[in-house]
GROMACS .gro file of C-alpha atoms in nm:
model
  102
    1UNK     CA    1 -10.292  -1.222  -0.511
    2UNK     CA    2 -10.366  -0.848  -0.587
    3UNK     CA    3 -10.146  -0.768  -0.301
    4UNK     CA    4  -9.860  -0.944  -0.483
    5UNK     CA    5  -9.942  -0.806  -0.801
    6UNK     CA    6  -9.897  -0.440  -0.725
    7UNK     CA    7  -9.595  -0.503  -0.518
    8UNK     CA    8  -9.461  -0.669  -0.814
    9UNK     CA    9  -9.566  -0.354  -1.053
   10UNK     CA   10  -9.483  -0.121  -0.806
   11UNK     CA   11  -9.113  -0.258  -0.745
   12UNK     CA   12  -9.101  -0.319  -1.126
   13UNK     CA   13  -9.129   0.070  -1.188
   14UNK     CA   14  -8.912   0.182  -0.913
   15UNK     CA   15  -8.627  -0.040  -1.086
   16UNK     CA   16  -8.694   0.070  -1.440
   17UNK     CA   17  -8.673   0.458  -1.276
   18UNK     CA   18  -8.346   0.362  -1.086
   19UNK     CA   19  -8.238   0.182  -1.414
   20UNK     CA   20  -8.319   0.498  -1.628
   21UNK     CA   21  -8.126   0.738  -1.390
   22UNK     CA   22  -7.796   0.512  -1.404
   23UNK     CA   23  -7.814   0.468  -1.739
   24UNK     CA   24  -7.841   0.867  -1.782
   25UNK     CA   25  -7.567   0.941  -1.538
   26UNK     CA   26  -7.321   0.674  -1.675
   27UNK     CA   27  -7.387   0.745  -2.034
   28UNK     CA   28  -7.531   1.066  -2.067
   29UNK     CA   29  -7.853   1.172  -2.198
   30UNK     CA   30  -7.860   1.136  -2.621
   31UNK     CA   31  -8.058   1.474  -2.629
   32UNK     CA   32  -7.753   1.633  -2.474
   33UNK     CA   33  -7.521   1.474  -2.667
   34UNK     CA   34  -7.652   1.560  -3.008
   35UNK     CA   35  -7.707   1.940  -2.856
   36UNK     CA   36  -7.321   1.878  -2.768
   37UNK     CA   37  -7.243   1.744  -3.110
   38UNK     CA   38  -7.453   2.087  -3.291
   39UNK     CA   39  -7.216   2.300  -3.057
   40UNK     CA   40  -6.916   2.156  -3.143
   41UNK     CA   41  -7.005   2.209  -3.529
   42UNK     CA   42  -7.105   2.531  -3.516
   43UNK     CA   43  -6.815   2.602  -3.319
   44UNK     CA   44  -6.548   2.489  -3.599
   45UNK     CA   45  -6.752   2.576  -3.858
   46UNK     CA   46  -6.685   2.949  -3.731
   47UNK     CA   47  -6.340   2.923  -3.606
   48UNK     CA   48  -6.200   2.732  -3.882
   49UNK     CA   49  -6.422   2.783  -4.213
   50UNK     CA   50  -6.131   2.682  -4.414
   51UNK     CA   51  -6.134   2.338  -4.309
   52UNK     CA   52  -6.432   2.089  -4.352
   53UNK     CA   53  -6.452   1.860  -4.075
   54UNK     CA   54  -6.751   1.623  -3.966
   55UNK     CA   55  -6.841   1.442  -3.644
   56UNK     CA   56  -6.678   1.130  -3.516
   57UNK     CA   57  -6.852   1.058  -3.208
   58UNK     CA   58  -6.886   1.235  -2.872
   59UNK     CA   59  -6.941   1.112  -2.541
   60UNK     CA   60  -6.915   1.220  -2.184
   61UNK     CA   61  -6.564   1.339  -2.056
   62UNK     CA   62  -6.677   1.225  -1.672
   63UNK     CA   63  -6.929   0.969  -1.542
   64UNK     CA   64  -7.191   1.171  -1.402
   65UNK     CA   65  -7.067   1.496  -1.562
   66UNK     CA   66  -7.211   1.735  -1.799
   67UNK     CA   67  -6.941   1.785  -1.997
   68UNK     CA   68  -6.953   1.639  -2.354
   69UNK     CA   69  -6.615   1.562  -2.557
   70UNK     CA   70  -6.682   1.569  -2.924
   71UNK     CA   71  -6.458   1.419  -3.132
   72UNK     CA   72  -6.421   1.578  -3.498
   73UNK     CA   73  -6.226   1.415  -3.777
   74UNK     CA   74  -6.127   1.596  -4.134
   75UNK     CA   75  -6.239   1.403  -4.466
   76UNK     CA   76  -5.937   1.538  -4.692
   77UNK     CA   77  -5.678   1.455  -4.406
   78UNK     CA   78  -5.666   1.182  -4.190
   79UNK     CA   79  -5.409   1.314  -3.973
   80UNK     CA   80  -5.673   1.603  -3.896
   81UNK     CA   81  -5.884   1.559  -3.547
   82UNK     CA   82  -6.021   1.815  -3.315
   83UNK     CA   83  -6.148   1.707  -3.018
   84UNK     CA   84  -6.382   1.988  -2.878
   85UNK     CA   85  -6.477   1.986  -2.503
   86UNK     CA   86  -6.891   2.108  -2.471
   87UNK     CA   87  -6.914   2.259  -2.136
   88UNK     CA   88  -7.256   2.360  -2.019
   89UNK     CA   89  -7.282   2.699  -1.853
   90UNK     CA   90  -7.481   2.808  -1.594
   91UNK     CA   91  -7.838   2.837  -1.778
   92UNK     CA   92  -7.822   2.537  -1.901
   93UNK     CA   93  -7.725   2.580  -2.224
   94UNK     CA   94  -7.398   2.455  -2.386
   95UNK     CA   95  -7.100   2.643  -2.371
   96UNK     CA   96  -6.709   2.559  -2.543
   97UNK     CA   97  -6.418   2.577  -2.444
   98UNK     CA   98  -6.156   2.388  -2.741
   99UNK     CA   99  -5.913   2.143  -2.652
  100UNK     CA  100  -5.702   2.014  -2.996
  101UNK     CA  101  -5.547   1.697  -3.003
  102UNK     CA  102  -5.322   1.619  -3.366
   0.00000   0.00000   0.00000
């Protein structure tokens, strides 16, 4: 009976850490994405401080990928969306690189 018992446990944790790991590399980790999501603000607010925009959603551009796409939508003008791809660079912290879409 204990025999069974920690076979059950100890398959039990191996599929909640295989579980964990798929569910991070299919939908990204929500740290990262709200890291993404401060880049992509601070980005627009500085290139475009005329125009007041706020997040939409972001999400990741690849299954298994780093690379965050954060959609941005303006308040005044509906017709007004930025999508900003979040790129991380090589020290692990985010980098930009803008892609627009009207």
């Amino acid at each position: 009976m204990r025999r069974f018992l920690g076979t059950l446990i100890g398959a039990g944790l191996i599929l909640y850490g295989v579980g964990t790991l798929l569910s991070h590399t299919l939908f990204g980790d929500p740290r990262d994405e709200r890291r993404a999501i401060a880049a992509a603000e601070q980005y627009v607010a500085s290139t475009y401080p005329h125009i007041e925009l706020s997040p939409l959603g972001a999400g990741l551009q690849i299954w298994g990928s780093d690379t965050y796409v954060v959609t941005l939508v303006s308040q005044a003008s509906e017709d007004t969306q930025f999508d900003v791809v979040v790129i991380p660079d090589v020290n692990n912290r985010l980098g930009l690189r803008s892609v627009y879409s009207f």
